[in-house]
Coordinates of C-alpha atoms and ligand atoms in Angstrom, one line a residue:
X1 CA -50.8 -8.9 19.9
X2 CA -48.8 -5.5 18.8
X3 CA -46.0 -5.7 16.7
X4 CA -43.3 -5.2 19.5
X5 CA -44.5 -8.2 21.5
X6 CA -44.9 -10.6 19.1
X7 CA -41.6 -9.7 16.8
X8 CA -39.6 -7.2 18.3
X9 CA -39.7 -8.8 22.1
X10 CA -38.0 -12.1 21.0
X11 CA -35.5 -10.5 19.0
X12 CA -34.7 -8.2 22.7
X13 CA -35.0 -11.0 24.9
X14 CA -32.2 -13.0 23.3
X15 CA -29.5 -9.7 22.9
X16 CA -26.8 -9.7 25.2
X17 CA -25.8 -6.0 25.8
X18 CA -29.0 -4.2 25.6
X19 CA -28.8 -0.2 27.5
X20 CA -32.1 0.2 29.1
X21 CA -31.9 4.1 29.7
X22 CA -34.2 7.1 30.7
X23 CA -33.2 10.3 30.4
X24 CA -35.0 13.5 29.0
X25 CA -33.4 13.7 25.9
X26 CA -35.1 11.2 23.8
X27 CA -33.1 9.8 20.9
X28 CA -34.5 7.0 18.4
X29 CA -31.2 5.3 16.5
X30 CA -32.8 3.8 13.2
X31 CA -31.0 1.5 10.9
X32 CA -33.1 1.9 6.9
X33 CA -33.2 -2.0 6.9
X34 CA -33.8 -5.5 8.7
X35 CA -32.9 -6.1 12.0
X36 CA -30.2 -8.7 11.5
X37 CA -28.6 -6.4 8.8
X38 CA -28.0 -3.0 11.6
X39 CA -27.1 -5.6 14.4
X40 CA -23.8 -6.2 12.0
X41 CA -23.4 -3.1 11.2
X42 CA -20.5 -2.2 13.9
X43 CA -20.8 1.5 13.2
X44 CA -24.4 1.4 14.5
X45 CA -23.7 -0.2 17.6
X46 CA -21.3 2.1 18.6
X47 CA -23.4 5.3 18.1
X48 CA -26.3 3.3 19.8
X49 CA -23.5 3.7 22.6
X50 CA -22.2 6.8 22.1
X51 CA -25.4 8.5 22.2
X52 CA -26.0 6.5 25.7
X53 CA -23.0 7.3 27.2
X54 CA -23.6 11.2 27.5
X55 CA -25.7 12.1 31.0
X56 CA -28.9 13.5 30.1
X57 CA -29.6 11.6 26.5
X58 CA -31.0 8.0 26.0
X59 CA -31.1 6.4 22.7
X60 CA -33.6 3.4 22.1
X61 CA -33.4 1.7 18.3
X62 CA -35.5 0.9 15.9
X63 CA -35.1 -1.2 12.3
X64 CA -37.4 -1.1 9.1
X65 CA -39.8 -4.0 9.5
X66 CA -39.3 -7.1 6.9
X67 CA -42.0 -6.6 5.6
X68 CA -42.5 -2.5 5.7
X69 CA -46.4 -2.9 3.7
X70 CA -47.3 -5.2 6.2
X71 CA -46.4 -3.6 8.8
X72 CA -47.9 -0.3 7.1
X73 CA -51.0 -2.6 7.0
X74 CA -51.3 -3.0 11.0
X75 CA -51.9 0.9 11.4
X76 CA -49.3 0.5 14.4
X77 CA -47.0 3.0 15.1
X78 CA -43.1 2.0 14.5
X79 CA -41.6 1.2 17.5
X80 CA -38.5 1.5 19.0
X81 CA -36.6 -2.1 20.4
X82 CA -35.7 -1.5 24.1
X83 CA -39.0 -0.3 25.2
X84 CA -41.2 -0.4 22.4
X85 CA -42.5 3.0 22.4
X86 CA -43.1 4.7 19.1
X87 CA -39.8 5.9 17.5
X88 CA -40.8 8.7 16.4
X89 CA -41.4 9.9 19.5
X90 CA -38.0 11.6 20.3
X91 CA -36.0 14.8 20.4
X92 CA -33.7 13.4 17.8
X93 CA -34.5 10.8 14.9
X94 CA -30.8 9.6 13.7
X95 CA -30.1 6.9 10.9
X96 CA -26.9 5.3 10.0
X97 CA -26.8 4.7 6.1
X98 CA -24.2 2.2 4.9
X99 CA -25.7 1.5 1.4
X100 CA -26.7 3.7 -1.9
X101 CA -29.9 1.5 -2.2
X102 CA -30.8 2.1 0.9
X103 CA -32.4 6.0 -0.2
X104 CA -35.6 4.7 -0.5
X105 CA -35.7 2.4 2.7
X106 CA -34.5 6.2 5.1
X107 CA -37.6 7.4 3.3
X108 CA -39.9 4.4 4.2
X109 CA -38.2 4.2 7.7
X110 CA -39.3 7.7 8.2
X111 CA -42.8 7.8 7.0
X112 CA -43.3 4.6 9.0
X113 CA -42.5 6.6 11.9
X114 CA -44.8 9.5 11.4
X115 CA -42.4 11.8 10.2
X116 CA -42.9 13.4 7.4
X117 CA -39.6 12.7 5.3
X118 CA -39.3 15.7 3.0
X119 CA -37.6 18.6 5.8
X120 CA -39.4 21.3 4.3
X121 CA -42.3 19.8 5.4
X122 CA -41.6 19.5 9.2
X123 CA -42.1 22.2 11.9
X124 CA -40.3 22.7 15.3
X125 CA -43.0 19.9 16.9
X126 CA -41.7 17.1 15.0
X127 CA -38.0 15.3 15.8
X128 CA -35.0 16.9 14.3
X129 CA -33.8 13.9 11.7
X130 CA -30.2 13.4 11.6
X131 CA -28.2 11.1 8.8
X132 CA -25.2 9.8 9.0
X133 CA -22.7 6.6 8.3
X134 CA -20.9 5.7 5.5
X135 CA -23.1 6.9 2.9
X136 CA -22.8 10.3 4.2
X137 CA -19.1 10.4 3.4
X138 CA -19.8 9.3 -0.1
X139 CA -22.5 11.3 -1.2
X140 CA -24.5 13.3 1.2
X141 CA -26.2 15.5 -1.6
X142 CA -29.5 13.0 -2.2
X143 CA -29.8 13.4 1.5
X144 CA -30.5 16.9 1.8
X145 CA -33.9 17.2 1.1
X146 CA -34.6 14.3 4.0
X147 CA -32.0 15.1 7.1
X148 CA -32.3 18.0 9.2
X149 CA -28.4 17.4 10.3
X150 CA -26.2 15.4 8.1
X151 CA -23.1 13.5 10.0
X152 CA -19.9 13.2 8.0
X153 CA -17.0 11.3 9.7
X154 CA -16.1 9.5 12.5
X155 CA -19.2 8.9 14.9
X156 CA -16.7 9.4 18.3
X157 CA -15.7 13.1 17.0
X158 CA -19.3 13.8 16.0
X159 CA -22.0 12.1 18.5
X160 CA -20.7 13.3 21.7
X161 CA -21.0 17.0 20.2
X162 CA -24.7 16.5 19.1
X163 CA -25.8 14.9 22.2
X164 CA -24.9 17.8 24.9
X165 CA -26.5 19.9 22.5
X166 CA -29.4 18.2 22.1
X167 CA -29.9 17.9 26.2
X168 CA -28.7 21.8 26.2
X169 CA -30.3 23.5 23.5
X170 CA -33.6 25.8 24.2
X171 CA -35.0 25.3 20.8
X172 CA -34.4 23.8 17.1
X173 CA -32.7 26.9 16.5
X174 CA -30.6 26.7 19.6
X175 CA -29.5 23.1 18.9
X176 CA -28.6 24.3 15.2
X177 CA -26.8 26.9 16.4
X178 CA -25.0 24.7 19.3
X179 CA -24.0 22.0 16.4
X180 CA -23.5 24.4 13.0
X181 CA -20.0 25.0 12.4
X182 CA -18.1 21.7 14.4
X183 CA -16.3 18.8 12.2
X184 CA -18.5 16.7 10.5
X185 CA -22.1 18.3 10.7
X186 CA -23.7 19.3 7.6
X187 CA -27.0 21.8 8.1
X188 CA -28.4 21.5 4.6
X189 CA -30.7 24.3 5.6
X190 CA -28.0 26.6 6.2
X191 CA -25.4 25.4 4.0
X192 CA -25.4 23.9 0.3
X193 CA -22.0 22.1 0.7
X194 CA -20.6 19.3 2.5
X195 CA -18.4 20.4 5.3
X196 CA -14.8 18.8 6.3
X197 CA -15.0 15.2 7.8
X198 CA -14.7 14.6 11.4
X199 CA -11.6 12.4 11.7
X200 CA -11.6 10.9 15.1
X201 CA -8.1 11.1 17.7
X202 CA -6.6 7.0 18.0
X203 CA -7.3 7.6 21.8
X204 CA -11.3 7.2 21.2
X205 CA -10.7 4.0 18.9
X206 CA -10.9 0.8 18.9
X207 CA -14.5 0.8 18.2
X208 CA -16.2 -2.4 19.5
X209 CA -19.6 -3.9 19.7
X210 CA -22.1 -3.2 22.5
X211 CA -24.8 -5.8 21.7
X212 CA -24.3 -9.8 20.7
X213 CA -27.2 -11.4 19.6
X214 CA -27.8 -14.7 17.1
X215 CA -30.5 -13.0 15.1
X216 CA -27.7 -10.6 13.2
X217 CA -25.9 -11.9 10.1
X218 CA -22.8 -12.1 12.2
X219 CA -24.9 -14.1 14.6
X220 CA -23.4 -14.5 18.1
X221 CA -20.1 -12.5 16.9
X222 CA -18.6 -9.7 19.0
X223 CA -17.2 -7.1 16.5
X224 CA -13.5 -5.2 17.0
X225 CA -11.7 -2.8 14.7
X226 CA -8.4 -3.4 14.6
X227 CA -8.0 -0.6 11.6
X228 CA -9.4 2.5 10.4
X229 CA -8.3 3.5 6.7
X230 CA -6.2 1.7 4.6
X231 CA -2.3 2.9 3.9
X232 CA -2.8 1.2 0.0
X233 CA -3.4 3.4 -2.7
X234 CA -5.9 1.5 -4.8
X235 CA -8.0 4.1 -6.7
X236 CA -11.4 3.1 -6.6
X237 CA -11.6 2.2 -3.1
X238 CA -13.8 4.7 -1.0
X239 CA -12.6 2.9 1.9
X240 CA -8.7 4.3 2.5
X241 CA -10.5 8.0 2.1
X242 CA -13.8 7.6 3.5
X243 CA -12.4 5.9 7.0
X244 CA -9.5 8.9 6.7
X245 CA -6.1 8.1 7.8
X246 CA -5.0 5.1 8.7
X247 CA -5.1 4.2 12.4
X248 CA -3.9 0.7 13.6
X249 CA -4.9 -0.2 17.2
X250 CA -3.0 -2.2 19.5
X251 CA -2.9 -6.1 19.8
X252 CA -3.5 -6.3 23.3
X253 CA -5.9 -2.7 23.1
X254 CA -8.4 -4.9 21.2
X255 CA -8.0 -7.9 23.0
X256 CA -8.9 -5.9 26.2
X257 CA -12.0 -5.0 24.4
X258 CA -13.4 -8.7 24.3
X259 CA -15.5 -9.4 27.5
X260 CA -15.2 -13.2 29.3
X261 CA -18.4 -14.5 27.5
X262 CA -17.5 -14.0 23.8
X263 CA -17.7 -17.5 21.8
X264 CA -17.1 -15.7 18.6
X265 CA -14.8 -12.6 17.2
X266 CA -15.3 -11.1 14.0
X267 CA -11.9 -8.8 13.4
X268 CA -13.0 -5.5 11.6
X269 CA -10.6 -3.7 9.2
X270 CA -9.6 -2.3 5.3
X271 CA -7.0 -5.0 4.8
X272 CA -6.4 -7.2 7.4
X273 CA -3.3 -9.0 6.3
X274 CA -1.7 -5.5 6.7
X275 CA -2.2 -5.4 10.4
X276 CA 0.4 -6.1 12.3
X277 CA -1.4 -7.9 14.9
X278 CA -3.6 -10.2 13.7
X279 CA -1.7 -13.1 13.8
X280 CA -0.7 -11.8 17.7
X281 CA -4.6 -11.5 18.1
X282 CA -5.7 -14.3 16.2
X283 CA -3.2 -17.2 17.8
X284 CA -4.7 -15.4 21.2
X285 CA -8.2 -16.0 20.9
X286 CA -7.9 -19.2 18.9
X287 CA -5.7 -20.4 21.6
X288 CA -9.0 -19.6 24.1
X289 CA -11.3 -21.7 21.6
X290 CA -12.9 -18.4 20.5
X291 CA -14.7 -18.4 16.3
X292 CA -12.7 -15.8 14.2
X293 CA -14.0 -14.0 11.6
X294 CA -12.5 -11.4 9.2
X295 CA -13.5 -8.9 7.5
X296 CA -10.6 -8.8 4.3
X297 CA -7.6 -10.6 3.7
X298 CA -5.2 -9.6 0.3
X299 CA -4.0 -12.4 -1.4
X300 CA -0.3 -10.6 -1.6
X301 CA 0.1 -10.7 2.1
X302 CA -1.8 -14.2 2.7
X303 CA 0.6 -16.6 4.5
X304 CA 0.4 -20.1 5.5
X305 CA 0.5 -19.2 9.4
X306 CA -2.2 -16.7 9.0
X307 CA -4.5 -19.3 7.1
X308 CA -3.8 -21.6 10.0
X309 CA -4.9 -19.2 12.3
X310 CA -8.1 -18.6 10.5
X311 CA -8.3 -22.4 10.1
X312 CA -7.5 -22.8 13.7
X313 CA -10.6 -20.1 13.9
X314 CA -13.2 -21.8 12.5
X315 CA -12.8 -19.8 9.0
X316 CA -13.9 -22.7 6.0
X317 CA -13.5 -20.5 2.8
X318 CA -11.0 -18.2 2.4
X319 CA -11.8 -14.7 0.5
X320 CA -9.9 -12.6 -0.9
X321 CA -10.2 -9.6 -3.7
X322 CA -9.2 -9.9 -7.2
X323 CA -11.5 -6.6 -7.9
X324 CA -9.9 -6.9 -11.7
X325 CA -10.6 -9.3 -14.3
X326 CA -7.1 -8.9 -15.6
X327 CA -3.3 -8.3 -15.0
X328 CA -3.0 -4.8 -16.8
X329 CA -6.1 -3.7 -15.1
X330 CA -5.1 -4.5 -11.4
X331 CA -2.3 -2.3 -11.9
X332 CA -4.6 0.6 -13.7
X333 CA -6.3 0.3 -10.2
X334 CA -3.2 0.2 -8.1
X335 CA -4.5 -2.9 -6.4
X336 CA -0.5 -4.4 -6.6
X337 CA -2.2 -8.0 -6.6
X338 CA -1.0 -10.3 -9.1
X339 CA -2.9 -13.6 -10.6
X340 CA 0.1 -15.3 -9.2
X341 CA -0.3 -13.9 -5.7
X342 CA -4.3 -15.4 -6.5
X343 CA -2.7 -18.7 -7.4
X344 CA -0.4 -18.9 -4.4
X345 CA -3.6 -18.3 -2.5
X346 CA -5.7 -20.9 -4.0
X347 CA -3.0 -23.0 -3.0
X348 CA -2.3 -22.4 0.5
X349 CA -6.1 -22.5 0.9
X350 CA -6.4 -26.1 -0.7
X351 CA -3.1 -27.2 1.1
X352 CA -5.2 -26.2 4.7
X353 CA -7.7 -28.0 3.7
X354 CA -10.0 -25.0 3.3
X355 CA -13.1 -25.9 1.2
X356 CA -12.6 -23.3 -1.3
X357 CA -11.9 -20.0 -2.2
X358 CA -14.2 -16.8 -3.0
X359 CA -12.6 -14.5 -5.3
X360 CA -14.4 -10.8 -5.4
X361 CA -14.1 -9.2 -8.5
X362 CA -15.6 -6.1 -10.7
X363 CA -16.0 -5.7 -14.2
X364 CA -17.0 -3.1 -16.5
X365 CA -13.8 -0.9 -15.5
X366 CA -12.9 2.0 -17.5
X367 CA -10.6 0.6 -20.4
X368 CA -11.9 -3.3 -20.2
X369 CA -12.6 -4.8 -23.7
X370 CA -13.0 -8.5 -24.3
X371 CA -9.2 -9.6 -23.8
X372 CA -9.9 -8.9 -20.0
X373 CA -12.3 -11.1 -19.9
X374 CA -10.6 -13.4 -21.7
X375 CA -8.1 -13.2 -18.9
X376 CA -10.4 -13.4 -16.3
X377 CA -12.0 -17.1 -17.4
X378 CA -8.6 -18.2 -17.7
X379 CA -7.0 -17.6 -14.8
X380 CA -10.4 -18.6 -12.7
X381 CA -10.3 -21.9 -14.7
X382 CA -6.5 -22.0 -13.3
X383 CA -7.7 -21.7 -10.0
X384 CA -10.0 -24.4 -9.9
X385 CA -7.9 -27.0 -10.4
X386 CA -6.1 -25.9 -6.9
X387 CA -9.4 -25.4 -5.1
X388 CA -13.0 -24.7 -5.3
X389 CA -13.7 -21.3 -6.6
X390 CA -16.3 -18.8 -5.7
X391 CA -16.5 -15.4 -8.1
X392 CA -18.5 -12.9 -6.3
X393 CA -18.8 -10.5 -9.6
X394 CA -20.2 -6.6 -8.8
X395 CA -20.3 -3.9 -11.7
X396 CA -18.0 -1.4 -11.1
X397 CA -19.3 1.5 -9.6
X398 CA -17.5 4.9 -9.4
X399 CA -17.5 6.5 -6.6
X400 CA -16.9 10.6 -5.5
X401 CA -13.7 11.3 -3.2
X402 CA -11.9 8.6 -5.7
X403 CA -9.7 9.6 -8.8
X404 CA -12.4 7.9 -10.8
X405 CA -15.3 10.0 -9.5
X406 CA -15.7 11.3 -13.3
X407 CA -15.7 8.3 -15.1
X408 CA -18.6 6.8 -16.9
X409 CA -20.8 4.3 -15.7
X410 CA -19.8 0.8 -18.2
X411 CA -23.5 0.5 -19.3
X412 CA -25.8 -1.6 -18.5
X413 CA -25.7 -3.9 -21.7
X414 CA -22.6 -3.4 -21.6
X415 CA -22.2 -5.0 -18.0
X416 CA -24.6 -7.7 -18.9
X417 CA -23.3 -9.1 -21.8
X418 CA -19.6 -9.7 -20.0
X419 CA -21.7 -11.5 -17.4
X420 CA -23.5 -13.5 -19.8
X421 CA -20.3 -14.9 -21.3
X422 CA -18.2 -15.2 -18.2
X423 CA -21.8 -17.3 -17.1
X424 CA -21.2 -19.9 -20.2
X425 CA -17.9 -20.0 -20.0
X426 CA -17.0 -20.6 -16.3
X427 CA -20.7 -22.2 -15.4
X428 CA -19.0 -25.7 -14.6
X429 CA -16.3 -24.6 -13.5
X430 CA -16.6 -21.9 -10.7
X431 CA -19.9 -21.0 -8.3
X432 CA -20.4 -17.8 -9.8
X433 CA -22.3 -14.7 -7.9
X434 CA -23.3 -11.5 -9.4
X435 CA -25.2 -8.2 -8.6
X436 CA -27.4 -7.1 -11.0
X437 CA -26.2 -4.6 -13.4
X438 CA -29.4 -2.7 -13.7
X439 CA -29.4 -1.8 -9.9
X440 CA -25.6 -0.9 -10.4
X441 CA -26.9 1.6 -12.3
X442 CA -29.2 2.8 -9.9
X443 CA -26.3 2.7 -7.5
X444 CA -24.1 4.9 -9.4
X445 CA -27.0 7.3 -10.2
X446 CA -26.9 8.0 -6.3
X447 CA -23.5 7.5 -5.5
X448 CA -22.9 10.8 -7.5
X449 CA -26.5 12.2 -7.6
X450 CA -27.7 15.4 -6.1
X451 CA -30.7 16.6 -4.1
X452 CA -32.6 15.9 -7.2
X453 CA -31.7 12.4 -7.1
X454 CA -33.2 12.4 -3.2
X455 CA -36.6 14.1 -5.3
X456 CA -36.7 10.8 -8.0
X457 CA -36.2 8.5 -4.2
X458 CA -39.1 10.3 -3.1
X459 CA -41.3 9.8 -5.6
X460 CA -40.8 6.2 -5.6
X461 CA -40.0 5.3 -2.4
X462 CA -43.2 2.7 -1.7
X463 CA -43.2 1.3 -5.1
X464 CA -39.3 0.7 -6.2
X465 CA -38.3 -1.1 -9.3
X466 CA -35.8 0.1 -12.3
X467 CA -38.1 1.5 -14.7
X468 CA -39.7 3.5 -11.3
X469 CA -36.2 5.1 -11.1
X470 CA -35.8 5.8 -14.7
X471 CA -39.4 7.6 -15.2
X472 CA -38.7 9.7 -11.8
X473 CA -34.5 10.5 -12.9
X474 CA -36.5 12.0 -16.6
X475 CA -39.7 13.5 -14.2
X476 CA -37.0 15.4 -12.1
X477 CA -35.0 16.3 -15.1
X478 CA -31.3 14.2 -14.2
X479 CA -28.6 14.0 -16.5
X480 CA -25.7 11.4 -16.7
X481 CA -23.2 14.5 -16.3
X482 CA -20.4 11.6 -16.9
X483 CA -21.6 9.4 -19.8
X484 CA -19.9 10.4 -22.6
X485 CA -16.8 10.8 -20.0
X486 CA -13.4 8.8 -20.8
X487 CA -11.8 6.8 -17.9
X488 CA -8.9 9.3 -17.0
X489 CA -7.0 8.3 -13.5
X490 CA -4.5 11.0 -13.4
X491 CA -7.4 13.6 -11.8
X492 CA -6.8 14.6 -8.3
X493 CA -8.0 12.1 -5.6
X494 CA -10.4 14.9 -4.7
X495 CA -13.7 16.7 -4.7
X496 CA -15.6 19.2 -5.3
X497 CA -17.1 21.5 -2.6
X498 CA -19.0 24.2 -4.1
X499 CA -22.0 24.3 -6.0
X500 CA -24.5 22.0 -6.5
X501 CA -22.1 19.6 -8.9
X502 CA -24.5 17.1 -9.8
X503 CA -26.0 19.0 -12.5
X504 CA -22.9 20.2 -13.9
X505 CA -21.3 19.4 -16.6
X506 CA -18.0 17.4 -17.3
X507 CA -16.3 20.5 -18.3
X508 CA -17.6 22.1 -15.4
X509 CA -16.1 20.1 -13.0
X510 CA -12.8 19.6 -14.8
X511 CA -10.7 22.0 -12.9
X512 CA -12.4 22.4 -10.1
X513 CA -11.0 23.0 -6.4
X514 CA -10.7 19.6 -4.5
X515 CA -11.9 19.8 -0.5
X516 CA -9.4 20.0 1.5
X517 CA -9.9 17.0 3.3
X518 CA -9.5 14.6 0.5
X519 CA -6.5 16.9 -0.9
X520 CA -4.8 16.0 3.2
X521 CA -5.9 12.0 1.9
X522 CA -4.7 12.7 -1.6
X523 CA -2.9 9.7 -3.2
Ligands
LIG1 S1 -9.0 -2.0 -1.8 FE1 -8.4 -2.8 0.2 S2 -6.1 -2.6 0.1 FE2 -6.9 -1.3 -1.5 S3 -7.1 0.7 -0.5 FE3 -9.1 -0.3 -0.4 S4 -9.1 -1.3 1.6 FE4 -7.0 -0.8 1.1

C-alpha cells in the first residue's frame, strides 16, 4: 500500500475544510515538519487558501513525513495530501518556515520531493521554490542559497501577487519579472538584500482557519486572529516588529469568522489581555458551550473576569510570561511585568480553581549574574505556595530587527550551569521545562547567520546533531561576529540592509543604516 493511502488518506478523510481544486497552475504548499505541527500553524492554512482562492491556481499540501529515512527508504515519491500526487510536481513549490531549526527539515522536505535544494542547481524544468513565514522576517539570509523567491511579510499582501503571476507568466524569467520589485518578494538571484516587508491593509484581516481536523496539536480547534503586532515595547520580542503594526480586529468581525460547527476556538494574538474584545468574544462563545483557547495572556492585565472566562472555556492552567528571572532585568527588557503582578496571578489562578500555573521564562540575558537567579528561585518558590507552578525555561536567543540583534550569545556553559542550579534548587518545588542550551546555540547561529550558514545546513541536513553543526560552521569558515559583544540596548530597533552582514564584524555593523521598515516600527 503507497504511502498516501495508508498514512496520508486517514489523516484527509477526518479534515473538515479540505479545497479539492484543479486548475493549471499547480502549486504544492509544504510545511518542513509533521503533519499535526503545519495544521496549527494558522499562517499555513491561510496561504493554503490564499493560493486557492485566485482563478487559475490550485494549491494541494504536503508535510515532511515522521519519519523522513523511512519514508526515504520506500523509494516513493512525496506526495501531496488532497490528491496524493507527487509534490514536486508543480509550477510553484512554496514552504512556510516558522522555526530556526527547521533549516535542515526545508532541505530534507525538498530533496524528498525531487528537487534539488541548492537553486544553483535547478534549471527552468524543475518548480520555482518559494520560502516564506515567519522565519523569513527574521533572517532570510540562510535561505538564499535554497529559495528561488523569498516571502517577507504578510501572506494577504504577498500570495495574491505571486499567484496571477504564476498563472500569467510565459516563462521563469517572466514570473520573476511579473513578481521582482512588489512588497515582500525577495529574488536572491537578483538581489543580495532583503527587501521592505509587505504589511497587509486591516480590510484583508482577520485571518482564520480553513481546515479543522483532530490530528493537529490544536486538535479540533478553529483558529482566529484577533491581533496582529503588539503596541508593547519589550526589546527582545520579534513578534511587535515581525507581525508590523498593530492591527486589532473587531469583536463581532471575528466572531463572524466562526462557522455553526466549531466545538472549539483557539483565539490567536501577541498579548491577548490587551485586546479589547476578548472578554466580549470570549463570554460569546463560552456562552454557546464553545472550548477557548489562547494564545498569550500578561500577567499585568490578567483579571478575575477574564480567568473566569477562560475557566468558563475549558482553559485548566493558566500561562503567562515572566521571560526574566528577575525584577531589574524585566525592566532592562521593557517587559513592565512585575513579580507582584506574577503573584497576583498565581492567585487569581488558584482562587478559580485552575490547576496551576506555567510561567515562561529566559535566562542567560545580557547583564544576568547569579543574584538573578537567586531572584528567580525565590520568587518561583513564592509562587508555589499559591498554586502549582510550571517554568517553561528557554535560553535567550537574540534575534535581528530587535535592539539586541548584536548582543552575544550567553554561552552554552554558561546557560547550562544556571539550569543545573535552578534544577536542584526548585526540583521539588516547581515542574520545571527547559530547551536545551546546545540547540539554542544552533538557534542563534541561524537566527543571525548568513548564506553560509544555509551551506553548514546543507551539508548536514540528513545527518543533524551539534557537533555536525559545529564541524560544518568551521568547514564553511563562520564566525561568532557578536561574541566578544557587550549587551548594549540603546542601538536602534533596526537593521541592516546592505551587504552581506553576517560576516562582518561588530565594528562593521556599529553604525550602520537601519531598513526603513524597522526604522517606521522603531521603539
Ligand atoms: S513580549 Fe508580548 S507584550 Fe511584549 S512586545 Fe512581545 S508580544 Fe507584545
Amino acid at each position: 500500500m503507497s504511502y498516501w493511502r495508508k498514512t496520508i488518506k486517514p489523516l484527509l478523510d477526518d479534515e473538515i475544510g479540505t479545497i479539492h481544486k484543479q486548475a493549471p497552475a499547480r502549486v504544492t504548499l509544504a510545511f518542513p515538519n509533521r503533519y499535526s505541527v503545519g495544521m496549527a500553524s494558522l499562517g499555513y492554512q491561510v496561504i493554503y487558501r490564499l493560493f486557492n482562492n485566485v482563478d487559475g491556481v490550485a494549491c494541494e499540501r504536503t508535510f515532511l513525513p515522521d519519519d523522513p529515512d523511512a519514508f526515504e527508504g520506500t523509494g516513493e515519491a512525496l506526495p501531496t495530501v488532497e490528491s496524493g500526487r507527487d509534490a514536486g510536481d508543480c509550477q510553484l513549490f512554496a514552504m512556510s518556515v516558522s522555526f530556526e531549526l527547521d533549516l535542515t527539515n526545508i532541505i530534507r522536505t525538498l530533496d524528498l520531493a525531487g528537487i534539488h535544494p541548492l537553486r544553483e542547481k535547478r534549471d527552468d524544468s524543475d518548480a520555482i521554490v518559494m520560502i516564506g513565514g515567519p522565519l523569513t522576517s527574521s533572517n532570510p539570509y540562510p535561505l538564499t542559497p535554497f529559495a528561488d523567491v523569498i516571502a517577507i511579510g504578510d501572506g494577504e499582501q504577498i500570495v495574491p501577487v505571486l499567484a496571477e503571476a504564476l498563472r500569467d507568466a510565459t516563462s521563469r524569467e517572466d514570473f520573476y519579472d511579473l513578481v521582482d520589485g512588489m512588497p515582500g518578494i525577495f529574488l536572491p538571484a537578483r538581489h543580495s538584500h532583503e527587501p521592505q516587508w509587505a504589511t497587509a491593509p486591516k480590510e484583508l484581516l482577520p485571518a482564520y482557519s480553513q481546515i479543522v481536523t483532530p490530528h493537529s496539536e490544536l486538535s479540533n480547534m478553529f483558529l482566529v486572529e484577533a491581533q496582529r503586532g503588539c503596541p508593547r515595547p519589550c526589546t527582545f520580542c520579534l513578534a511587535r516588529t515581525m507581525y508590523g503594526p498593530n492591527r486589532n480586529n473587531q469583536g463581532q468581525e471575528l466572531l463572524d469568522t466562526i462557522p455553526d460547527w466549531v466545538t472549539k476556538v483557539g483565539l490567536v494574538g501577541a498579548a491577548l489581555s490587551d485586546f479589547p474584545h476578548t472578554k466580549f468574544v470570549g463570554r460569546t462563545l463560552t456562552d454557546r458551550g464553545i472550548k477557548l483557547g489562547v494564545s498569550s495572556i500578561r500577567a499585568d492585565t490578567v483579571d478575575a473576569e477574564l480567568a473566569e472566562i477562560l475557566k468558563a472555556g475549558g482553559l485548566r492552567t493558566f500561562t503567562v510570561a515572566s521571560d526574566a528571572p528577575s525584577e531589574r532585568l524585566r525592566q532592562w527588557l521593557k517587559k513592565g511585568i512585575t513579580t507582584e503582578d506574577l503573584l497576583k496571578t498565581a492567585q487569581i489562578s488558584r482562587d478559580l480553581g485552575f490547576k496551576g500555573l506555567k510561567v515562561y521564562m529566559m535566562i542567560g540575558l545580557g547583564p544576568e549574574n547569579d543574584d538573578d537567579i537567586t531572584e528567580l528561585i525565590s520568587f518561583t518558590k513564592e509562587l508555589a505556595k499559591v498554586n502549582r507552578i510550571a517554568l517553561g525555561i528557554s535560553p535567550f536567543v537574540p534575534k535581528r530587527h530587535t535592539p539586541h540583534f548584536q548582543d552575544s550569545f550567553a554561552g552554552v556553559k554558561t546557560i547550562e550551569n544556571r539550569l543545573k542550579r535552578i534544577q536542584k534548587e526548585l526540583r521539588t518545588t516547581a515542574e520545571l521545562r527547559n530547551v536545551s542550551a546546545k540547540w539554542a546555540w544552533v538557534e542563534n547561529v541561524i537566527a543571525r547567520g548568513g548564506a553560509d550558514v544555509g551551506m553548514a545546513a546543507y551539508a548536514i541536513y540528513r545527518n543533524e546533531s551539534i557537533g555536525a553543526w559545529k564541524k560544518a560552521l568551521d568547514d564553511v569558515g563562520w564566525v561568532d561576529p557578536y561574541e566578544a559583544n557587550e549587551s548594549r540596548i540603546e542601538l536602534p530597533a533596526g537593521q541592516i540592509v546592505r551587504g552581506d552582514y553576517g560576516l562582518h564584524s561588530p565594528d562593521d555593523l556599529a553604525g550602520r543604516k537601519v531598513s526603513s521598515h524597522a526604522e517606521g516600527l522603531a521603539i
